[in-house]
mmCIF file of C-alpha atoms and ligand atoms in Angstrom:
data_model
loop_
_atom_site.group_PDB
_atom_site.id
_atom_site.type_symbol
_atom_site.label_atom_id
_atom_site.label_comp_id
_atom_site.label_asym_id
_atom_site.label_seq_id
_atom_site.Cartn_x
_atom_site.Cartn_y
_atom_site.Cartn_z
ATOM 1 C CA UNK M 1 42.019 -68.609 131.732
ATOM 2 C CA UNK M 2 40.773 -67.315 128.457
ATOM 3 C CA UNK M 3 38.071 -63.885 128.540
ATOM 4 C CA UNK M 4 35.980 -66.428 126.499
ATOM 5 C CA UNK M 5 35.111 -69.423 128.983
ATOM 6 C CA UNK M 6 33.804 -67.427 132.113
ATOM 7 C CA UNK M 7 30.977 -65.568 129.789
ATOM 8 C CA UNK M 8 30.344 -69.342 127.714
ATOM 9 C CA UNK M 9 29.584 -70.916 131.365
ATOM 10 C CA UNK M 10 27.869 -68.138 132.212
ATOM 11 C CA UNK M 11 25.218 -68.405 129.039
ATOM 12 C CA UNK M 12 25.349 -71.821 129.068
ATOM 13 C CA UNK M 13 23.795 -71.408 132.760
ATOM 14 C CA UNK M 14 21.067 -69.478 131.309
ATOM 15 C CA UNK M 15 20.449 -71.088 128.846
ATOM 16 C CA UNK M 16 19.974 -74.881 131.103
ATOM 17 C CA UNK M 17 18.019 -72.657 133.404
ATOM 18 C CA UNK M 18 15.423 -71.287 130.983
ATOM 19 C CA UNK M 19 15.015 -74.895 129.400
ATOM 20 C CA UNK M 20 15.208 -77.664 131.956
ATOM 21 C CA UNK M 21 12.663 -79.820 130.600
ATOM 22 C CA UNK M 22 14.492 -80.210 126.978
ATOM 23 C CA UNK M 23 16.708 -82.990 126.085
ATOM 24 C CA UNK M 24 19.587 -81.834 126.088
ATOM 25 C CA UNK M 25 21.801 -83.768 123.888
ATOM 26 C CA UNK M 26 25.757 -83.319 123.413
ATOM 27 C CA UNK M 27 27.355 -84.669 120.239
ATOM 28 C CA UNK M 28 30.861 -85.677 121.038
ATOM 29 C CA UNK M 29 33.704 -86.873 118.961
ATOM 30 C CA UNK M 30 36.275 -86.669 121.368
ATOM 31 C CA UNK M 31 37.822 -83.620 119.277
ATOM 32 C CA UNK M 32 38.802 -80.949 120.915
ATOM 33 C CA UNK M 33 35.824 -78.690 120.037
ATOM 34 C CA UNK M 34 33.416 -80.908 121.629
ATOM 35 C CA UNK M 35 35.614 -81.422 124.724
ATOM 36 C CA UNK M 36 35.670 -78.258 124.788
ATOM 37 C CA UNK M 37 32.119 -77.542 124.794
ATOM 38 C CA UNK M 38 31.488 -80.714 126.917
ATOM 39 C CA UNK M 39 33.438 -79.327 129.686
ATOM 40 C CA UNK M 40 31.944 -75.856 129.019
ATOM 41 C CA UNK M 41 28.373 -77.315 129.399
ATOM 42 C CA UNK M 42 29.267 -79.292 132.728
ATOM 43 C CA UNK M 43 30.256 -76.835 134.287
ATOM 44 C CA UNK M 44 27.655 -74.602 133.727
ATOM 45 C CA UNK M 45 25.451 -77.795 134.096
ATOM 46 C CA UNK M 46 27.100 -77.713 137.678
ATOM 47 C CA UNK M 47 26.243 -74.010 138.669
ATOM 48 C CA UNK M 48 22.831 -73.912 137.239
ATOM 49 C CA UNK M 49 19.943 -73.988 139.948
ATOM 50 C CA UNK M 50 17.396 -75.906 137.490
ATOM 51 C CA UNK M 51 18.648 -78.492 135.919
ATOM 52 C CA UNK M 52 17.639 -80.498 133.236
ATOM 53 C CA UNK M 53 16.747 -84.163 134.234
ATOM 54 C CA UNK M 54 18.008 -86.060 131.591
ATOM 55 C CA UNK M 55 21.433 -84.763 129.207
ATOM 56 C CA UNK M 56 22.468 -87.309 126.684
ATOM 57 C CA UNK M 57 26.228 -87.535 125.337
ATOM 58 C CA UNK M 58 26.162 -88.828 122.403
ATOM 59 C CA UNK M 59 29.119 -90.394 120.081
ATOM 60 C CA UNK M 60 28.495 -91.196 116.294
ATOM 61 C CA UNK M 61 30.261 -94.367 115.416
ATOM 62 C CA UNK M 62 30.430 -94.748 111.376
ATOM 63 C CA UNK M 63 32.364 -98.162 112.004
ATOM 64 C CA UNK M 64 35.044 -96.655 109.898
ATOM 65 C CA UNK M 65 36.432 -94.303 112.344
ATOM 66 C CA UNK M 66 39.995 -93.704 112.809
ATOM 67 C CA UNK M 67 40.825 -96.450 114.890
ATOM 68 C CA UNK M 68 43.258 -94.447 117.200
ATOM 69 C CA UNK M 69 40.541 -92.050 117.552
ATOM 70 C CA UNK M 70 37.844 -94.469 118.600
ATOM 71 C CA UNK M 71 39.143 -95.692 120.771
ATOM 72 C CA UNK M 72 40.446 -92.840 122.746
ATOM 73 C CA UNK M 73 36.533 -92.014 122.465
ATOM 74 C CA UNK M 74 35.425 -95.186 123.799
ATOM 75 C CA UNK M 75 37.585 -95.888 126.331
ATOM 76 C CA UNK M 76 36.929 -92.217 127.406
ATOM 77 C CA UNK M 77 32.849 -92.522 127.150
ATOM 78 C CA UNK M 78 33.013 -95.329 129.695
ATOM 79 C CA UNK M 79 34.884 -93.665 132.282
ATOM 80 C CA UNK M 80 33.062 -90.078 131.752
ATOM 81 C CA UNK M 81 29.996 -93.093 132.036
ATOM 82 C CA UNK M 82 31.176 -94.121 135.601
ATOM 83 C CA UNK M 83 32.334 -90.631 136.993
ATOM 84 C CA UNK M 84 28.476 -88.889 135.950
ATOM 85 C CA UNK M 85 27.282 -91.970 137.639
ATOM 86 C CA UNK M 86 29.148 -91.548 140.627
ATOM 87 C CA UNK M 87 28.494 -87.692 141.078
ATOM 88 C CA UNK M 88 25.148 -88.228 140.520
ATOM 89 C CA UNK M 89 24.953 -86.187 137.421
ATOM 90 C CA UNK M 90 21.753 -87.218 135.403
ATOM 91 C CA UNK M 91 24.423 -88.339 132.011
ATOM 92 C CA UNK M 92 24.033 -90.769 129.606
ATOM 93 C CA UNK M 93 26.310 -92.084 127.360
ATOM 94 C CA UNK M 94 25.353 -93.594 124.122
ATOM 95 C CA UNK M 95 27.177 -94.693 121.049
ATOM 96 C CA UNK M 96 25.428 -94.193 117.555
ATOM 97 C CA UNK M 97 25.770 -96.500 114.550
ATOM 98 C CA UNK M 98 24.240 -96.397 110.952
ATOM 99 C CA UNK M 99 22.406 -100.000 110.391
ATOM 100 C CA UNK M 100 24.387 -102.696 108.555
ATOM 101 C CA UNK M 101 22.681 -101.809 105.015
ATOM 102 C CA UNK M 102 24.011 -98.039 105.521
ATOM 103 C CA UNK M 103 27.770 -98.797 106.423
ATOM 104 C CA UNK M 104 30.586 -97.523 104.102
ATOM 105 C CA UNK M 105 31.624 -101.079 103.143
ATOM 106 C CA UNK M 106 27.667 -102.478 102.330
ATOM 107 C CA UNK M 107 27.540 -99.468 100.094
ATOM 108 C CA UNK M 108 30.874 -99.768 98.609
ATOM 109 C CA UNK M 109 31.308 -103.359 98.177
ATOM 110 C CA UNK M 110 27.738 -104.202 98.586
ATOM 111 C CA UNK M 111 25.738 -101.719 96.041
ATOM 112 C CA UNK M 112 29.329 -100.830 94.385
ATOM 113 C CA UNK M 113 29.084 -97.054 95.032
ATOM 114 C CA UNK M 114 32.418 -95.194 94.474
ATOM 115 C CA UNK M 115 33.970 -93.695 97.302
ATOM 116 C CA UNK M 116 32.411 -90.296 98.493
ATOM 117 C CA UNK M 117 33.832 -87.146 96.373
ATOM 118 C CA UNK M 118 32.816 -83.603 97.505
ATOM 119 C CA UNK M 119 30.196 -84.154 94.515
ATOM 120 C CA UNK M 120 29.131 -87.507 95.512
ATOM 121 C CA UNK M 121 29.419 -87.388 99.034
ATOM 122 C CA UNK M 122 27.165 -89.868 100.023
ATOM 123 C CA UNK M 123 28.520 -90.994 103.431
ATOM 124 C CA UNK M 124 27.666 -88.433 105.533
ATOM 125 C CA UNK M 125 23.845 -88.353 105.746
ATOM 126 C CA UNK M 126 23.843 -92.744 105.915
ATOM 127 C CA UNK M 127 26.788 -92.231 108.573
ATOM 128 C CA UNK M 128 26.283 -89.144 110.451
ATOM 129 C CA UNK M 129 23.635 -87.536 110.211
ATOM 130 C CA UNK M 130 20.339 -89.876 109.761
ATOM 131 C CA UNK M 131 21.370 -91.984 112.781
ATOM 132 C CA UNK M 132 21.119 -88.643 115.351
ATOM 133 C CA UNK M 133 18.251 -87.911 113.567
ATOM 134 C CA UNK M 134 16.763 -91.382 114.253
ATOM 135 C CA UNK M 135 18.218 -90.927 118.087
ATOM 136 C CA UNK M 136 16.665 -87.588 118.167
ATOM 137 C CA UNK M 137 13.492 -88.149 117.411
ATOM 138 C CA UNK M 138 13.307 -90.849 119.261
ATOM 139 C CA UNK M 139 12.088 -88.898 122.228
ATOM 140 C CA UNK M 140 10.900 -85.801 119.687
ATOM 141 C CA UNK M 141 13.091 -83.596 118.706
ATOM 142 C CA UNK M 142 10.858 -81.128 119.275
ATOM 143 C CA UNK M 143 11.860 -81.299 122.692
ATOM 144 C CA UNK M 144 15.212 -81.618 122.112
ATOM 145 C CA UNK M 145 18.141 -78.903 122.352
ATOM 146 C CA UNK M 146 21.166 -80.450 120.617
ATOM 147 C CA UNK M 147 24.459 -78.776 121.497
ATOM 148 C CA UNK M 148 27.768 -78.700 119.588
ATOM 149 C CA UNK M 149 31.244 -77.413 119.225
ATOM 150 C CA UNK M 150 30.726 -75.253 116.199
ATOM 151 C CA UNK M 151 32.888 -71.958 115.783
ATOM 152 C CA UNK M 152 32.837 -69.309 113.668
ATOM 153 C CA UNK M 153 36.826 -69.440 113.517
ATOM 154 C CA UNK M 154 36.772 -72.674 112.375
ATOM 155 C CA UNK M 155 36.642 -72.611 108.791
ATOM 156 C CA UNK M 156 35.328 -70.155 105.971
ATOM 157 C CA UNK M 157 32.966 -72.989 105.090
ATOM 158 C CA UNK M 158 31.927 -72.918 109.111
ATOM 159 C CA UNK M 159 31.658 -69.362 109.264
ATOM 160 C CA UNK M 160 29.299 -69.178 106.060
ATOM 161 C CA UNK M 161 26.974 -71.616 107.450
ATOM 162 C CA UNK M 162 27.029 -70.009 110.675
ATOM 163 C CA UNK M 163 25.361 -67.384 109.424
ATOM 164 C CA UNK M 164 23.688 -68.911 106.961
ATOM 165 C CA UNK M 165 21.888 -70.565 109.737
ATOM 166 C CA UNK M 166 21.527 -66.763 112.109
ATOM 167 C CA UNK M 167 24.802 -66.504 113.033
ATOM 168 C CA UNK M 168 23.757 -66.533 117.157
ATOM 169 C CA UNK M 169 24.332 -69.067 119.551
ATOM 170 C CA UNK M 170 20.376 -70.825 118.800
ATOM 171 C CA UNK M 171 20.448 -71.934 115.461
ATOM 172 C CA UNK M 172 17.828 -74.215 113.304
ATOM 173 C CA UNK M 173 19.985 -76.482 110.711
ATOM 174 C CA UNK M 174 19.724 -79.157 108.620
ATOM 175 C CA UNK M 175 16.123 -79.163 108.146
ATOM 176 C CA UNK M 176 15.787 -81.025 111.438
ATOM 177 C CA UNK M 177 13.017 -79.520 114.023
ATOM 178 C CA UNK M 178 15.609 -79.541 116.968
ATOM 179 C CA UNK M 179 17.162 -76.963 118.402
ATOM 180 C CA UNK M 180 20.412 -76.242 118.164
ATOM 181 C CA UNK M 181 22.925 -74.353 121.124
ATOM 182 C CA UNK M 182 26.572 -73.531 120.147
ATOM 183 C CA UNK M 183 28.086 -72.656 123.417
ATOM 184 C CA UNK M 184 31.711 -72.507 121.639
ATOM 185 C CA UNK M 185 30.713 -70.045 118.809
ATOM 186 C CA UNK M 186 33.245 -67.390 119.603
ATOM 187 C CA UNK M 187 35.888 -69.618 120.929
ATOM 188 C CA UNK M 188 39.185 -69.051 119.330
ATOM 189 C CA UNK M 189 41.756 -72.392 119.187
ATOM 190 C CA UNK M 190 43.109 -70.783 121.752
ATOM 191 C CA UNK M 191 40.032 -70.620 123.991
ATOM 192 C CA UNK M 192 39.210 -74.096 123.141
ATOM 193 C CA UNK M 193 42.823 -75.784 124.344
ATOM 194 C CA UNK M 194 42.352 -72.986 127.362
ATOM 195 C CA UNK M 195 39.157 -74.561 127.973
ATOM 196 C CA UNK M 196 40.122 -78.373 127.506
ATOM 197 C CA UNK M 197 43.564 -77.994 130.128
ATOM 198 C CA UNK M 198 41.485 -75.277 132.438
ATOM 199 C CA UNK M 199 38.081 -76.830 132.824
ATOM 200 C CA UNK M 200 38.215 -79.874 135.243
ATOM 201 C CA UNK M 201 35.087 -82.026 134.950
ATOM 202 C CA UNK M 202 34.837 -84.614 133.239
ATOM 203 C CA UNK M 203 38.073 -85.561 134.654
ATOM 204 C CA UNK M 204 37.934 -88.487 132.734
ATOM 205 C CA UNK M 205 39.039 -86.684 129.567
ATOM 206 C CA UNK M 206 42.767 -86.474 129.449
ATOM 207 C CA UNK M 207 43.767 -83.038 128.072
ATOM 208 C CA UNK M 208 46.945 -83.923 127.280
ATOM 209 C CA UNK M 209 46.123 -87.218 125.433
ATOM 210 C CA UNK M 210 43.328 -85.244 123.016
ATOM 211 C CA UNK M 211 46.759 -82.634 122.907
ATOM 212 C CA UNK M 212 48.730 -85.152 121.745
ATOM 213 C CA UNK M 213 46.355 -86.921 119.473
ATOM 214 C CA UNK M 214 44.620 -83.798 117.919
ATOM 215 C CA UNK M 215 47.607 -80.960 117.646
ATOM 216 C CA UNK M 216 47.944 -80.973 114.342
ATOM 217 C CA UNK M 217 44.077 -81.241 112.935
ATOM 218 C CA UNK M 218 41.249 -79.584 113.108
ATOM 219 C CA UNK M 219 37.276 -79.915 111.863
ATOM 220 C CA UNK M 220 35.126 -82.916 112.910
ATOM 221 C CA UNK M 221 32.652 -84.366 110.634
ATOM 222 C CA UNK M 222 29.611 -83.410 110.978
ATOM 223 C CA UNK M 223 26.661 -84.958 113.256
ATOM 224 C CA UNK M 224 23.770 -82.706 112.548
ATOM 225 C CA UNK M 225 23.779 -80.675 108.719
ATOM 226 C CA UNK M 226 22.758 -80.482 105.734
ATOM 227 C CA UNK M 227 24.604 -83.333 104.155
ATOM 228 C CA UNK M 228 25.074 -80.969 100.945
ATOM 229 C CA UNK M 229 26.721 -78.180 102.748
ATOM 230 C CA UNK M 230 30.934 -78.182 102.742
ATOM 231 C CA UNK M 231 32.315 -80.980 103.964
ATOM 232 C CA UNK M 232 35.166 -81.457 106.384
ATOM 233 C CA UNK M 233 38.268 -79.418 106.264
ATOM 234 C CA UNK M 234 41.233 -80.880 105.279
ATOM 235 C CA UNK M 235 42.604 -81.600 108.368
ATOM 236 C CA UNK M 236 39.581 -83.139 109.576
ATOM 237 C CA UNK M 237 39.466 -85.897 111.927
ATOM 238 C CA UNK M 238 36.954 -88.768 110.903
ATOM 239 C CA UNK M 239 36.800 -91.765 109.049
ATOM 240 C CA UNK M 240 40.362 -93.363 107.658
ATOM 241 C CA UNK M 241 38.145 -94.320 104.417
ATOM 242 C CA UNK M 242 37.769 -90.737 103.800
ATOM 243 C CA UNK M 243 38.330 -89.983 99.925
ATOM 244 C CA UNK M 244 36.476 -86.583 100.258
ATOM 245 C CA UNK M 245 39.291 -85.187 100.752
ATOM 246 C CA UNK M 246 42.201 -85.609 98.651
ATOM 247 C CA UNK M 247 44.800 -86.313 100.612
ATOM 248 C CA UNK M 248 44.355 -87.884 104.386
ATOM 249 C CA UNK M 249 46.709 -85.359 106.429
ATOM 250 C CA UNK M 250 45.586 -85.744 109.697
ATOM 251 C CA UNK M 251 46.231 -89.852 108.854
ATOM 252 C CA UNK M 252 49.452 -88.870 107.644
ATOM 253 C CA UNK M 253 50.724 -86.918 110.451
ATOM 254 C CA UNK M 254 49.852 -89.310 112.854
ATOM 255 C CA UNK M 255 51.690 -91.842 111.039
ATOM 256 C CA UNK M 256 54.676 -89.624 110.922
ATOM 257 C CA UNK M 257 54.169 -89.119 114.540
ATOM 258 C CA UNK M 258 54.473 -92.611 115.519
ATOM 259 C CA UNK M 259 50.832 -94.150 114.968
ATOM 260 C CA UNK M 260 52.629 -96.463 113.215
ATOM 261 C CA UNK M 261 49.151 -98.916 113.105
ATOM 262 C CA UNK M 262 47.267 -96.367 111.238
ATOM 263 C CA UNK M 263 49.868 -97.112 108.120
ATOM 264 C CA UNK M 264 48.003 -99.930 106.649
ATOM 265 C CA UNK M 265 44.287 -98.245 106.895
ATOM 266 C CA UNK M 266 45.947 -95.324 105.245
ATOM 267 C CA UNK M 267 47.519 -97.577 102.343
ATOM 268 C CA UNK M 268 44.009 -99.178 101.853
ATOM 269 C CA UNK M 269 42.321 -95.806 101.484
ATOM 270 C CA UNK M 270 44.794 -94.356 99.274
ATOM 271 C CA UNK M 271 44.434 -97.397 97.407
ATOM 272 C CA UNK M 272 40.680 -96.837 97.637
ATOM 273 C CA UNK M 273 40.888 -93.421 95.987
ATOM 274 C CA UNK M 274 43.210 -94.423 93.149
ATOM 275 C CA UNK M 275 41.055 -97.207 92.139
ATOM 276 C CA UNK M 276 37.237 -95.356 92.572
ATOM 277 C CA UNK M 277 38.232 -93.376 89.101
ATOM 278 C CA UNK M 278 39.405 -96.480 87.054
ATOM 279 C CA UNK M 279 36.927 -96.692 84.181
ATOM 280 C CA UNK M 280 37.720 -100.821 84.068
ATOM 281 C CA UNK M 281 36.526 -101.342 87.340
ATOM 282 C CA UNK M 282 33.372 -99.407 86.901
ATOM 283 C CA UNK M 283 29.773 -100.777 84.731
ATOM 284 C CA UNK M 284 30.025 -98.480 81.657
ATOM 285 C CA UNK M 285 26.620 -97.419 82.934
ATOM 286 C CA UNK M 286 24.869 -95.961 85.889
ATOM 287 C CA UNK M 287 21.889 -97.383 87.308
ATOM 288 C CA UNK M 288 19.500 -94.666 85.777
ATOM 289 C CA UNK M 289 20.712 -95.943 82.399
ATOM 290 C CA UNK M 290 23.112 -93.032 81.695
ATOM 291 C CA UNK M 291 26.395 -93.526 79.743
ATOM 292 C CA UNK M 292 28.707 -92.409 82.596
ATOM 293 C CA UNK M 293 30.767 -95.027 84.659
ATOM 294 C CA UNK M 294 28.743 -96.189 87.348
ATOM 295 C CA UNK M 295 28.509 -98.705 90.281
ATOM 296 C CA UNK M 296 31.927 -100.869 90.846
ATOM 297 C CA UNK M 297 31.778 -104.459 88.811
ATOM 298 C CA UNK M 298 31.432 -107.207 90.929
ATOM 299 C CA UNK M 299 34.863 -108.366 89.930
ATOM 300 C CA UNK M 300 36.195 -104.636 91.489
ATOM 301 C CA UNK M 301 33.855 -105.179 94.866
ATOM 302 C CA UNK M 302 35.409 -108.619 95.283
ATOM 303 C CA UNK M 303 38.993 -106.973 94.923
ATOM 304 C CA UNK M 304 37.908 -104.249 97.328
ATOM 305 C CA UNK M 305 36.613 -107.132 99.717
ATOM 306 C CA UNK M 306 39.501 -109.301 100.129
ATOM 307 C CA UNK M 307 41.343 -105.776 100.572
ATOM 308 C CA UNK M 308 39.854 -105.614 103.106
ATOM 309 C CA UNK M 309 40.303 -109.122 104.390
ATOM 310 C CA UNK M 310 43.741 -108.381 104.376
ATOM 311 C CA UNK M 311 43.878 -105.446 106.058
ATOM 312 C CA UNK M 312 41.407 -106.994 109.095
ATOM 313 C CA UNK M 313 44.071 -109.378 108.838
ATOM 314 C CA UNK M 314 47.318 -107.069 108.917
ATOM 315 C CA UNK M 315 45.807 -105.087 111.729
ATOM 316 C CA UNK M 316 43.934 -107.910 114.071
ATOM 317 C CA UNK M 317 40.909 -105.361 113.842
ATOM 318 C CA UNK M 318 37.095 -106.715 112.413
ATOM 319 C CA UNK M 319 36.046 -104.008 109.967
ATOM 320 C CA UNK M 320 32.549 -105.251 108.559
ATOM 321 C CA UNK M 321 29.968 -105.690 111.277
ATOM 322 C CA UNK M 322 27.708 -109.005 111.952
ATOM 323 C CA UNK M 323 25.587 -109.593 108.934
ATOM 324 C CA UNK M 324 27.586 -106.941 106.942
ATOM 325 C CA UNK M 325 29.014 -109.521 104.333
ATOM 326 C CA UNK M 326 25.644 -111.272 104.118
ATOM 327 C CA UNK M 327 23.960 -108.156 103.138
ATOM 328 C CA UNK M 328 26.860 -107.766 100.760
ATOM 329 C CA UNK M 329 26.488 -111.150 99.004
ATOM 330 C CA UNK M 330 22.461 -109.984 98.924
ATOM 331 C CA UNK M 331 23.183 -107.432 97.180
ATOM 332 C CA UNK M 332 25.655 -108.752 94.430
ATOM 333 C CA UNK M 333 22.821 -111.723 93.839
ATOM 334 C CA UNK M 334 20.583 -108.098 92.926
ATOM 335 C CA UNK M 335 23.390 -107.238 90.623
ATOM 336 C CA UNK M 336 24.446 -110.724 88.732
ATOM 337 C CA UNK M 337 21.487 -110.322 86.325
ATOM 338 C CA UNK M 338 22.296 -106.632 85.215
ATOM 339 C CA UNK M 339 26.449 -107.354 84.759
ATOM 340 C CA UNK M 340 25.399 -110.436 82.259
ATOM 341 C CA UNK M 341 23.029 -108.611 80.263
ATOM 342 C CA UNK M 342 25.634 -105.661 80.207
ATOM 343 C CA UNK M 343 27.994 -108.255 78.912
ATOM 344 C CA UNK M 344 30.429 -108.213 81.736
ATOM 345 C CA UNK M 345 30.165 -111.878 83.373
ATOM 346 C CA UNK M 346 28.970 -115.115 81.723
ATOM 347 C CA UNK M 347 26.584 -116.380 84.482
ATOM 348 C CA UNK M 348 28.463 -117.384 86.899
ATOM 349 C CA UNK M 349 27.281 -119.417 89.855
ATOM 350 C CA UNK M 350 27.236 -117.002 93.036
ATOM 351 C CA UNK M 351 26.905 -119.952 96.074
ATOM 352 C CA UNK M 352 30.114 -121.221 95.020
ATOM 353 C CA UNK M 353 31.569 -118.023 94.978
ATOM 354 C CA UNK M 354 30.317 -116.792 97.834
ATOM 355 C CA UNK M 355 31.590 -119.986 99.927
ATOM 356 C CA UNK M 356 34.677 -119.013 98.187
ATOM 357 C CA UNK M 357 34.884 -115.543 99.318
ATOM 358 C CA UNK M 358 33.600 -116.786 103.251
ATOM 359 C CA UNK M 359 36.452 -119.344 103.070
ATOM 360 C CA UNK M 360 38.857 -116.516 102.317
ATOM 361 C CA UNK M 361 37.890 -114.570 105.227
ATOM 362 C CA UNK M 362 37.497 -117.888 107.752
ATOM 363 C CA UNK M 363 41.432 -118.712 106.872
ATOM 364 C CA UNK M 364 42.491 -115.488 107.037
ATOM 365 C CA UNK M 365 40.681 -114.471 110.628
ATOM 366 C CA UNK M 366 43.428 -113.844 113.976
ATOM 367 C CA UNK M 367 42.002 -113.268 117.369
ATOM 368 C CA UNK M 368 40.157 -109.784 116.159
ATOM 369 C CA UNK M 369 39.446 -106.828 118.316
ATOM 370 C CA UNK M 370 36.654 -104.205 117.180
ATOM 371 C CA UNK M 371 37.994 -101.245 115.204
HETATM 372 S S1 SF4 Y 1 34.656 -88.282 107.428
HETATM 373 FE FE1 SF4 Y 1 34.529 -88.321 105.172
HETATM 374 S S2 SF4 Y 1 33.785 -90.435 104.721
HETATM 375 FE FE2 SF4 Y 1 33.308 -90.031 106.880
HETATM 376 S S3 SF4 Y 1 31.226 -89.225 106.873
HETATM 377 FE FE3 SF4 Y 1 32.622 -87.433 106.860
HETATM 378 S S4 SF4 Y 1 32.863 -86.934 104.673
HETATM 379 FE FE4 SF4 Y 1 32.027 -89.020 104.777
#
């Protein structure tokens, strides 16, 4: 086993012992980082002779996740669920989501906001961060110790926050008041896959499934950061609507590596990033008033939407949540007013389209499964 793990345990003992009435809360993404550091903390969690009451495991789901990804993660979460039950071990599992007027699509299709560049990288605050913010301070985050799978070796961008932030194991980020614990710092990629194969509890976590999914990536999107800071590395796992970075590889090798169902999310988000630079799908204006293209017409939003139809359709997956494409339609009826007076649509009448658009989506319905 790797020089690195023994010591991590080790610290991570310490560091449960000399705070066992924090919250301790683990952000997991099923990557190998925060397997890694998962399994690090358990067992560490195991040896330590106070232990904290309560640890939380938590899992941010943006509802745009890589579906091959999520559910590996979910599937996982309930068994790690069952086996902390049955060894007694004080875990709980719980699965974050941003509310309906924060998901990528309301914002997209709903307010017409491009897709996120590095420059207007909106997502990752509505998506990420603000709803382990909300979870934190739900029982103060004050008293909370958040831990994650953060290395130094990860990235340059990684390394610069790292010490940005102190550069120690403790760190203060993202404005929030919690603290946070980086067991992994040190870890090499070599220490982490040492520690994901070595480490045995949760046994629920297949090391060789994360091996087979995650080999060729690396990077998770942040849970818990300044949303202005870098954002995730190119081979970054996340969500398959990414456009922040230009070119999905981590999509792309797992298509070439047989996820052959990730094909059509990948076509849709390519598509997605061709189209979010296209002047004639854009108001000529932004919503400040300044002459620079801004929101997505509604005619662009409804293209987007049954896009989307299709590809619920093509995959048998349900992509907007309940009361997503309500809060769509809200939204549009904000924006009929402004694209008449800009000149763009003669008023139009938006129940019948709207009943058209809900018909669209009835007919074109299978049996769905959640993505
Ligand atoms: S993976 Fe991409 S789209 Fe998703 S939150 Fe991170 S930066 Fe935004």
């Amino acid at each position: 086993m790797s020089e690195q793990i023994l010591p991590a345990i080790q610290r991570t003992k310490s560091a449960i012992e000399e705070y066992p009435d924090k919250n301790w809360v683990i952000a997991y993404s099923g990557g190998k980082d925060s397997t890694a550091t998962l399994k690090v903390f358990l067992a560490a969690f195991q040896k330590a002779e106070r232990k904290p009451l309560r640890i939380s495991l938590i899992y941010c789901d943006t509802g745009v996740e890589n579906p091959v990804i999520d559910s590996y993660v979910k599937r996982t979460l309930k068994n790690i669920r069952r086996e902390a039950e049955d060894a007694k071990v004080p875990l709980s599992v719980d699965i974050l989501s941003a509310p309906v007027q924060d998901r990528f699509f309301a914002k997209v299709v709903g307010r017409g906001y491009p897709t996120p560049t590095n420059s207007f990288r909106w997502c990752t605050k509505a998506l990420r961060i603000n709803p382990v913010t909300k979870y934190m301070r739900s029982f103060g985050s004050d008293d909370t110790i958040v831990v994650l799978g953060s290395r130094r070796d990860e990235s340059q961008q990684r390394k610069r926050s790292i010490q940005k932030n102190g550069d120690d194991y403790w760190q203060k980020q993202g404005g929030s008041s919690a603290t946070i614990y980086l067991p992994i710092l040190d870890f090499s990629i070599s220490d982490v896959w040492d520690a994901v194969f070595c480490l045995g509890t949760p046994t629920s976590i297949d090391a060789r499934e994360i091996e087979g999914i995650y080999r060729d990536a690396s990077g998770e999107c942040p849970v818990l950061k300044s949303p202005n800071s870098p954002p995730c590395g190119s081979g970054r796992f996340g969500c398959w609507t990414c456009t922040v970075v230009r070119k999905d590889h981590s999509a792309t090798k797992m298509v070439d590596a047989g996820y052959s169902e990730l094909q059509p999310f990948l076509e849709f988000r390519n598509w997605l990033a061709e189209v979010r630079n296209d002047e004639k799908r854009r108001w000529p204006v932004r919503r400040n008033g300044v002459e620079r293209p801004g929101p997505f017409s509604i005619a662009a939003r409804e293209e987007i939407l049954m896009g989307l139809f299709h590809l619920e359709r093509t995959t048998g997956t349900e992509i907007l949540a309940d009361g997503e494409l309500e809060h769509i339609f809200m939204l549009w009826e904000r924006d009929y007013d402004i694209e008449h007076e800009l000149g763009l649509r003669p008023k139009t009448c938006p129940i019948s389209q709207r009943r058209r658009i809900q018909s669209q989506r009835t007919k074109s319905m299978p049996i769905l499964i959640s993505a």
